Amino acid sequence: MEIANQFLVRQAGPGDARDITRLLQKARFSHVHADWHPPVDWLGQPGFVVAEEGPAGFLPPYLAACLAITADPLPAAWVRVAAVHNNPGGDELLLSMLAPIIRHLQQQAVQEIGWLLPAGWPESWLVAMQFSRQNSIETYFKSDLSLPRGGLNPAVQVRPVQPADFPALVAIEAAAFAPLWRHSHSGLELGWRQSLCFHVAELAGRLVGFEYSVHSQAERAAHLVRITVDPAVQGLGVGSALLTAALEAYRRQGLRHVSLNTQVDNLSSQQLYAKFGFHPAGYRVPVWVRALQTADLA
């Protein structure tokens, strides 16, 4: 697809890896989604495209923008990679790259796209792309590893995760969260490989929840990536048991602080975190969403 100023929109391939890395480093607007996949993991997929400019003369073409949107898992997708080298015409470039991606996502029956918008990106660009702001992710912080008073439910048993647990954990994710917020089997396994601890909870011999955490970039700190509890057993102390196990694991590894992120509308999780002494850190990232309709195939 050719657009104004001799830009060519095409699928990104493995041969673009170096140029995309350079673009992400040098672009005025750059975004890489917070997950376990580096941008190169998406190369070669129909959901990853670049806008290539062929300047006049003998110079070879260069990448002016890139955009990757993939679903993991279906039926929701996230903007995984986005970069625009400069401001003029950035909205036009994004719209031109979005069009072929939308067609591919609709063929996969994707229902919505999420974008964690970094600071500095023009919101008008997202409005032009038919995204709307629907939520925010808020960071919480706990300055120590103390535990609240009161006992745990002795019926809840916590243990380290086993590879055979992941299919059940994926089912718990599907029961607990809307599609946009679910983690896939592969995503959970990637998180496990990066984790400093990964626990599951059992109740009456059945898996009912899990947590996993990683080392934070802050000194002697952990980041709680995920706590998921089966909605059928919420209120029975599963979340408290998992969070207690996580804090004890941090302490054994000599850590002192912990952070986490949660949606601002996830009130049940916020109650659990407040019980354990977490408080908002004053940092939020807006969540923009575009619903995909059958008409988008036109």
mmCIF file of C-alpha atoms in Angstrom:
data_model
loop_
_atom_site.group_PDB
_atom_site.id
_atom_site.type_symbol
_atom_site.label_atom_id
_atom_site.label_comp_id
_atom_site.label_asym_id
_atom_site.label_seq_id
_atom_site.Cartn_x
_atom_site.Cartn_y
_atom_site.Cartn_z
ATOM 1 C CA MET A 1 0.000 0.000 0.000
ATOM 2 C CA GLU A 2 1.452 3.380 -1.042
ATOM 3 C CA ILE A 3 0.456 6.619 0.686
ATOM 4 C CA ALA A 4 1.375 10.259 0.379
ATOM 5 C CA ASN A 5 5.052 11.285 0.391
ATOM 6 C CA GLN A 6 6.002 7.963 -1.230
ATOM 7 C CA PHE A 7 5.562 5.866 1.901
ATOM 8 C CA LEU A 8 5.081 2.151 1.365
ATOM 9 C CA VAL A 9 3.231 0.123 4.010
ATOM 10 C CA ARG A 10 4.283 -3.522 4.068
ATOM 11 C CA GLN A 11 4.565 -6.456 6.440
ATOM 12 C CA ALA A 12 7.637 -6.431 8.662
ATOM 13 C CA GLY A 13 10.028 -9.343 8.256
ATOM 14 C CA PRO A 14 13.085 -10.726 10.047
ATOM 15 C CA GLY A 15 15.326 -8.621 7.815
ATOM 16 C CA ASP A 16 13.830 -5.474 9.359
ATOM 17 C CA ALA A 17 14.971 -6.304 12.896
ATOM 18 C CA ARG A 18 17.953 -3.945 12.985
ATOM 19 C CA ASP A 19 16.096 -1.028 11.384
ATOM 20 C CA ILE A 20 13.110 -1.463 13.709
ATOM 21 C CA THR A 21 15.393 -1.526 16.741
ATOM 22 C CA ARG A 22 17.025 1.688 15.540
ATOM 23 C CA LEU A 23 13.627 3.274 14.879
ATOM 24 C CA LEU A 24 12.405 2.422 18.387
ATOM 25 C CA GLN A 25 15.537 4.026 19.832
ATOM 26 C CA LYS A 26 15.510 7.179 17.695
ATOM 27 C CA ALA A 27 11.824 7.861 17.011
ATOM 28 C CA ARG A 28 10.148 10.841 18.593
ATOM 29 C CA PHE A 29 7.205 8.585 19.478
ATOM 30 C CA SER A 30 8.059 5.049 20.557
ATOM 31 C CA HIS A 31 6.175 2.346 22.444
ATOM 32 C CA VAL A 32 6.866 -1.281 23.374
ATOM 33 C CA HIS A 33 4.122 -3.106 25.264
ATOM 34 C CA ALA A 34 4.949 -4.367 28.754
ATOM 35 C CA ASP A 35 5.002 -8.126 28.274
ATOM 36 C CA TRP A 36 7.589 -10.890 27.908
ATOM 37 C CA HIS A 37 7.987 -10.579 24.135
ATOM 38 C CA PRO A 38 10.721 -8.433 22.578
ATOM 39 C CA PRO A 39 9.589 -6.691 19.378
ATOM 40 C CA VAL A 40 11.462 -9.173 17.181
ATOM 41 C CA ASP A 41 9.148 -11.961 18.370
ATOM 42 C CA TRP A 42 6.350 -10.488 16.248
ATOM 43 C CA LEU A 43 8.353 -10.100 13.019
ATOM 44 C CA GLY A 44 6.879 -12.017 10.099
ATOM 45 C CA GLN A 45 3.344 -11.892 11.468
ATOM 46 C CA PRO A 46 0.604 -10.120 9.466
ATOM 47 C CA GLY A 47 -0.078 -7.898 12.469
ATOM 48 C CA PHE A 48 3.360 -6.248 12.253
ATOM 49 C CA VAL A 49 3.784 -3.664 9.493
ATOM 50 C CA VAL A 50 6.195 -0.853 8.672
ATOM 51 C CA ALA A 51 5.936 2.380 6.703
ATOM 52 C CA GLU A 52 8.951 2.701 4.456
ATOM 53 C CA GLU A 53 9.953 5.936 2.738
ATOM 54 C CA GLY A 54 11.930 5.978 -0.480
ATOM 55 C CA PRO A 55 13.645 9.385 -0.642
ATOM 56 C CA ALA A 56 14.701 10.870 -3.939
ATOM 57 C CA GLY A 57 18.095 10.039 -5.373
ATOM 58 C CA PHE A 58 20.287 7.037 -4.697
ATOM 59 C CA LEU A 59 19.616 6.665 -0.966
ATOM 60 C CA PRO A 60 17.942 3.380 0.073
ATOM 61 C CA PRO A 61 14.505 3.472 1.700
ATOM 62 C CA TYR A 62 14.276 3.899 5.458
ATOM 63 C CA LEU A 63 11.613 3.093 8.052
ATOM 64 C CA ALA A 64 9.525 6.074 9.093
ATOM 65 C CA ALA A 65 7.096 4.166 11.331
ATOM 66 C CA CYS A 66 6.088 0.717 12.518
ATOM 67 C CA LEU A 67 3.049 -0.834 14.188
ATOM 68 C CA ALA A 68 2.464 -4.311 15.616
ATOM 69 C CA ILE A 69 -0.897 -5.485 16.987
ATOM 70 C CA THR A 70 -1.307 -9.120 17.977
ATOM 71 C CA ALA A 71 -3.714 -11.285 19.958
ATOM 72 C CA ASP A 72 -2.266 -13.445 22.737
ATOM 73 C CA PRO A 73 -4.755 -14.812 23.609
ATOM 74 C CA LEU A 74 -7.777 -14.335 21.382
ATOM 75 C CA PRO A 75 -10.264 -12.660 21.139
ATOM 76 C CA ALA A 76 -8.490 -9.442 22.205
ATOM 77 C CA ALA A 77 -5.286 -7.865 20.907
ATOM 78 C CA TRP A 78 -2.809 -5.289 22.161
ATOM 79 C CA VAL A 79 -0.629 -2.754 20.423
ATOM 80 C CA ARG A 80 2.727 -4.459 21.030
ATOM 81 C CA VAL A 81 5.041 -2.102 19.159
ATOM 82 C CA ALA A 82 4.512 1.387 17.740
ATOM 83 C CA ALA A 83 6.910 4.065 16.562
ATOM 84 C CA VAL A 84 6.682 7.207 14.457
ATOM 85 C CA HIS A 85 9.970 8.860 13.545
ATOM 86 C CA ASN A 86 8.663 12.404 13.537
ATOM 87 C CA ASN A 87 5.474 14.327 14.199
ATOM 88 C CA PRO A 88 4.312 15.676 10.789
ATOM 89 C CA GLY A 89 1.948 13.173 9.216
ATOM 90 C CA GLY A 90 2.190 10.733 12.101
ATOM 91 C CA ASP A 91 -1.563 10.296 12.296
ATOM 92 C CA GLU A 92 -1.713 9.517 8.570
ATOM 93 C CA LEU A 93 1.062 6.944 8.875
ATOM 94 C CA LEU A 94 -0.636 5.197 11.796
ATOM 95 C CA LEU A 95 -3.974 5.053 9.997
ATOM 96 C CA SER A 96 -2.335 3.619 6.886
ATOM 97 C CA MET A 97 -0.536 0.938 8.887
ATOM 98 C CA LEU A 98 -3.638 0.151 10.921
ATOM 99 C CA ALA A 99 -5.826 -0.646 7.905
ATOM 100 C CA PRO A 100 -4.161 -3.944 6.839
ATOM 101 C CA ILE A 101 -3.748 -4.986 10.470
ATOM 102 C CA ILE A 102 -7.469 -4.506 11.115
ATOM 103 C CA ARG A 103 -8.294 -6.784 8.195
ATOM 104 C CA HIS A 104 -6.007 -9.480 9.577
ATOM 105 C CA LEU A 105 -7.383 -9.171 13.111
ATOM 106 C CA GLN A 106 -10.949 -9.469 11.880
ATOM 107 C CA GLN A 107 -10.042 -12.669 10.070
ATOM 108 C CA GLN A 108 -8.913 -13.952 13.479
ATOM 109 C CA ALA A 109 -12.232 -12.864 15.058
ATOM 110 C CA VAL A 110 -10.493 -10.326 17.295
ATOM 111 C CA GLN A 111 -13.101 -8.223 19.075
ATOM 112 C CA GLU A 112 -11.066 -5.346 20.513
ATOM 113 C CA ILE A 113 -7.627 -3.750 20.599
ATOM 114 C CA GLY A 114 -6.007 -2.264 23.690
ATOM 115 C CA TRP A 115 -3.199 0.278 23.851
ATOM 116 C CA LEU A 116 -1.307 1.352 26.986
ATOM 117 C CA LEU A 117 -0.536 4.851 25.772
ATOM 118 C CA PRO A 118 2.874 6.247 26.794
ATOM 119 C CA ALA A 119 3.201 9.836 27.922
ATOM 120 C CA GLY A 120 3.809 12.295 25.118
ATOM 121 C CA TRP A 121 1.849 10.567 22.376
ATOM 122 C CA PRO A 122 -0.830 12.852 20.845
ATOM 123 C CA GLU A 123 -4.216 11.604 22.011
ATOM 124 C CA SER A 124 -5.739 13.076 18.854
ATOM 125 C CA TRP A 125 -3.936 10.384 16.869
ATOM 126 C CA LEU A 126 -5.722 7.645 18.811
ATOM 127 C CA VAL A 127 -9.065 9.384 18.434
ATOM 128 C CA ALA A 128 -8.479 9.448 14.665
ATOM 129 C CA MET A 129 -7.789 5.696 14.851
ATOM 130 C CA GLN A 130 -11.174 5.222 16.610
ATOM 131 C CA PHE A 131 -9.681 4.410 20.010
ATOM 132 C CA SER A 132 -11.281 5.770 23.171
ATOM 133 C CA ARG A 133 -9.922 6.024 26.685
ATOM 134 C CA GLN A 134 -11.685 3.420 28.816
ATOM 135 C CA ASN A 135 -9.517 2.663 31.843
ATOM 136 C CA SER A 136 -6.174 3.277 33.522
ATOM 137 C CA ILE A 137 -3.480 1.128 35.078
ATOM 138 C CA GLU A 138 -2.341 2.372 38.490
ATOM 139 C CA THR A 139 0.890 1.466 40.278
ATOM 140 C CA TYR A 140 0.780 0.504 43.960
ATOM 141 C CA PHE A 141 3.765 0.329 46.308
ATOM 142 C CA LYS A 142 4.581 -1.306 49.636
ATOM 143 C CA SER A 143 7.708 -0.070 51.405
ATOM 144 C CA ASP A 144 8.192 -3.176 53.560
ATOM 145 C CA LEU A 145 7.269 -6.860 53.549
ATOM 146 C CA SER A 146 5.142 -6.920 56.698
ATOM 147 C CA LEU A 147 2.032 -9.098 56.869
ATOM 148 C CA PRO A 148 -1.372 -8.062 58.215
ATOM 149 C CA ARG A 149 -2.643 -9.448 61.481
ATOM 150 C CA GLY A 150 -5.023 -12.371 61.376
ATOM 151 C CA GLY A 151 -4.726 -15.929 60.244
ATOM 152 C CA LEU A 152 -5.090 -17.499 56.831
ATOM 153 C CA ASN A 153 -7.714 -19.991 55.735
ATOM 154 C CA PRO A 154 -6.081 -23.371 56.533
ATOM 155 C CA ALA A 155 -8.071 -25.015 53.752
ATOM 156 C CA VAL A 156 -6.141 -23.011 51.142
ATOM 157 C CA GLN A 157 -2.878 -24.734 50.260
ATOM 158 C CA VAL A 158 -0.155 -22.822 48.405
ATOM 159 C CA ARG A 159 2.691 -24.503 46.520
ATOM 160 C CA PRO A 160 5.119 -23.750 43.664
ATOM 161 C CA VAL A 161 3.662 -24.022 40.174
ATOM 162 C CA GLN A 162 4.229 -27.148 38.093
ATOM 163 C CA PRO A 163 4.234 -27.299 34.264
ATOM 164 C CA ALA A 164 1.089 -29.431 34.307
ATOM 165 C CA ASP A 165 -0.786 -26.614 36.094
ATOM 166 C CA PHE A 166 -0.844 -24.166 33.193
ATOM 167 C CA PRO A 167 -3.986 -25.380 31.374
ATOM 168 C CA ALA A 168 -5.959 -24.946 34.607
ATOM 169 C CA LEU A 169 -4.427 -21.508 35.181
ATOM 170 C CA VAL A 170 -5.497 -20.409 31.697
ATOM 171 C CA ALA A 171 -9.049 -21.516 32.537
ATOM 172 C CA ILE A 172 -8.944 -19.462 35.754
ATOM 173 C CA GLU A 173 -7.771 -16.435 33.751
ATOM 174 C CA ALA A 174 -10.744 -16.833 31.398
ATOM 175 C CA ALA A 175 -13.161 -17.039 34.320
ATOM 176 C CA ALA A 176 -11.668 -14.091 36.196
ATOM 177 C CA PHE A 177 -10.986 -11.487 33.508
ATOM 178 C CA ALA A 178 -12.491 -9.915 30.414
ATOM 179 C CA PRO A 179 -10.653 -10.961 27.217
ATOM 180 C CA LEU A 180 -8.450 -7.862 27.060
ATOM 181 C CA TRP A 181 -6.836 -8.672 30.411
ATOM 182 C CA ARG A 182 -6.269 -12.415 30.095
ATOM 183 C CA HIS A 183 -2.862 -14.048 29.971
ATOM 184 C CA SER A 184 -2.283 -16.900 27.538
ATOM 185 C CA HIS A 185 -0.688 -20.287 28.179
ATOM 186 C CA SER A 186 2.509 -19.170 26.440
ATOM 187 C CA GLY A 187 2.474 -15.829 28.247
ATOM 188 C CA LEU A 188 2.224 -17.519 31.638
ATOM 189 C CA GLU A 189 5.042 -19.907 30.780
ATOM 190 C CA LEU A 190 7.247 -17.012 29.669
ATOM 191 C CA GLY A 191 6.445 -15.223 32.923
ATOM 192 C CA TRP A 192 7.314 -18.360 34.888
ATOM 193 C CA ARG A 193 10.763 -18.470 33.290
ATOM 194 C CA GLN A 194 11.389 -14.846 34.319
ATOM 195 C CA SER A 195 9.830 -15.089 37.770
ATOM 196 C CA LEU A 196 11.432 -14.927 41.191
ATOM 197 C CA CYS A 197 8.432 -16.865 42.525
ATOM 198 C CA PHE A 198 5.319 -18.457 41.017
ATOM 199 C CA HIS A 199 2.757 -19.998 43.380
ATOM 200 C CA VAL A 200 -0.584 -21.712 42.879
ATOM 201 C CA ALA A 201 -3.380 -22.121 45.414
ATOM 202 C CA GLU A 202 -5.473 -25.239 45.891
ATOM 203 C CA LEU A 203 -8.785 -25.580 47.698
ATOM 204 C CA ALA A 204 -10.403 -28.982 48.176
ATOM 205 C CA GLY A 205 -7.862 -30.459 45.781
ATOM 206 C CA ARG A 206 -8.643 -28.008 42.967
ATOM 207 C CA LEU A 207 -6.489 -25.207 41.564
ATOM 208 C CA VAL A 208 -8.214 -21.921 42.380
ATOM 209 C CA GLY A 209 -5.602 -19.202 41.862
ATOM 210 C CA PHE A 210 -2.008 -18.192 41.312
ATOM 211 C CA GLU A 211 0.512 -15.396 41.681
ATOM 212 C CA TYR A 212 3.851 -14.684 40.125
ATOM 213 C CA SER A 213 6.446 -12.002 40.684
ATOM 214 C CA VAL A 214 9.697 -10.761 39.158
ATOM 215 C CA HIS A 215 12.650 -8.695 40.293
ATOM 216 C CA SER A 216 11.993 -4.977 39.948
ATOM 217 C CA GLN A 217 14.385 -2.482 38.397
ATOM 218 C CA ALA A 218 14.384 -0.704 41.761
ATOM 219 C CA GLU A 219 17.034 -1.760 44.266
ATOM 220 C CA ARG A 220 16.108 -4.796 46.409
ATOM 221 C CA ALA A 221 12.527 -4.718 45.186
ATOM 222 C CA ALA A 222 10.032 -7.140 43.688
ATOM 223 C CA HIS A 223 7.198 -6.515 41.277
ATOM 224 C CA LEU A 224 4.017 -8.553 41.713
ATOM 225 C CA VAL A 225 3.006 -9.224 38.131
ATOM 226 C CA ARG A 226 -0.194 -11.153 38.683
ATOM 227 C CA ILE A 227 -2.663 -12.478 41.222
ATOM 228 C CA THR A 228 -5.620 -14.318 39.722
ATOM 229 C CA VAL A 229 -8.325 -16.000 41.797
ATOM 230 C CA ASP A 230 -11.193 -18.111 40.523
ATOM 231 C CA PRO A 231 -14.337 -15.962 40.987
ATOM 232 C CA ALA A 232 -16.139 -19.017 42.380
ATOM 233 C CA VAL A 233 -13.960 -18.931 45.515
ATOM 234 C CA GLN A 234 -13.404 -15.219 46.020
ATOM 235 C CA GLY A 235 -13.865 -14.200 49.631
ATOM 236 C CA LEU A 236 -12.392 -17.465 50.962
ATOM 237 C CA GLY A 237 -8.888 -16.127 51.566
ATOM 238 C CA VAL A 238 -7.220 -17.375 48.392
ATOM 239 C CA GLY A 239 -5.801 -13.975 47.455
ATOM 240 C CA SER A 240 -4.481 -13.417 50.985
ATOM 241 C CA ALA A 241 -2.773 -16.820 50.984
ATOM 242 C CA LEU A 242 -1.103 -16.142 47.638
ATOM 243 C CA LEU A 243 0.027 -12.642 48.568
ATOM 244 C CA THR A 244 1.414 -13.918 51.861
ATOM 245 C CA ALA A 245 3.398 -16.591 50.026
ATOM 246 C CA ALA A 246 4.775 -13.965 47.640
ATOM 247 C CA LEU A 247 5.880 -11.611 50.430
ATOM 248 C CA GLU A 248 7.560 -14.474 52.273
ATOM 249 C CA ALA A 249 9.406 -15.428 49.077
ATOM 250 C CA TYR A 250 10.640 -11.850 48.656
ATOM 251 C CA ARG A 251 11.925 -11.840 52.231
ATOM 252 C CA ARG A 252 13.837 -15.090 51.726
ATOM 253 C CA GLN A 253 15.580 -13.520 48.739
ATOM 254 C CA GLY A 254 16.648 -10.446 50.668
ATOM 255 C CA LEU A 255 14.213 -8.024 49.046
ATOM 256 C CA ARG A 256 12.625 -5.122 50.918
ATOM 257 C CA HIS A 257 9.983 -3.456 48.759
ATOM 258 C CA VAL A 258 7.298 -4.452 46.270
ATOM 259 C CA SER A 259 5.231 -2.767 43.564
ATOM 260 C CA LEU A 260 2.297 -3.893 41.451
ATOM 261 C CA ASN A 261 -0.085 -2.586 38.804
ATOM 262 C CA THR A 262 -3.859 -2.909 38.710
ATOM 263 C CA GLN A 263 -6.794 -1.436 36.829
ATOM 264 C CA VAL A 264 -8.372 1.532 38.585
ATOM 265 C CA ASP A 265 -11.777 -0.164 38.377
ATOM 266 C CA ASN A 266 -10.577 -3.446 39.962
ATOM 267 C CA LEU A 267 -11.953 -2.642 43.401
ATOM 268 C CA SER A 268 -11.730 -6.153 44.850
ATOM 269 C CA SER A 269 -7.994 -6.309 44.152
ATOM 270 C CA GLN A 270 -7.480 -2.847 45.611
ATOM 271 C CA GLN A 271 -9.159 -3.970 48.851
ATOM 272 C CA LEU A 272 -6.745 -6.897 49.115
ATOM 273 C CA TYR A 273 -3.731 -4.687 48.469
ATOM 274 C CA ALA A 274 -4.866 -2.094 51.015
ATOM 275 C CA LYS A 275 -5.229 -4.870 53.608
ATOM 276 C CA PHE A 276 -1.562 -5.746 53.049
ATOM 277 C CA GLY A 277 -0.351 -2.142 53.271
ATOM 278 C CA PHE A 278 -0.019 -1.188 49.615
ATOM 279 C CA HIS A 279 -0.783 2.393 48.636
ATOM 280 C CA PRO A 280 -1.111 4.201 45.282
ATOM 281 C CA ALA A 281 2.240 5.449 44.009
ATOM 282 C CA GLY A 282 0.739 8.346 42.050
ATOM 283 C CA TYR A 283 1.460 6.898 38.627
ATOM 284 C CA ARG A 284 -1.195 5.921 36.082
ATOM 285 C CA VAL A 285 -1.087 4.829 32.441
ATOM 286 C CA PRO A 286 -4.264 5.308 30.362
ATOM 287 C CA VAL A 287 -5.798 2.340 28.574
ATOM 288 C CA TRP A 288 -7.234 3.123 25.140
ATOM 289 C CA VAL A 289 -9.494 0.603 23.428
ATOM 290 C CA ARG A 290 -10.944 0.178 19.961
ATOM 291 C CA ALA A 291 -13.795 -2.273 19.409
ATOM 292 C CA LEU A 292 -13.723 -4.083 16.080
ATOM 293 C CA GLN A 293 -16.936 -4.369 14.119
ATOM 294 C CA THR A 294 -17.882 -6.403 11.068
ATOM 295 C CA ALA A 295 -17.926 -3.153 9.107
ATOM 296 C CA ASP A 296 -14.163 -2.834 9.656
ATOM 297 C CA LEU A 297 -13.691 -5.541 7.049
ATOM 298 C CA ALA A 298 -14.907 -3.239 4.311
#
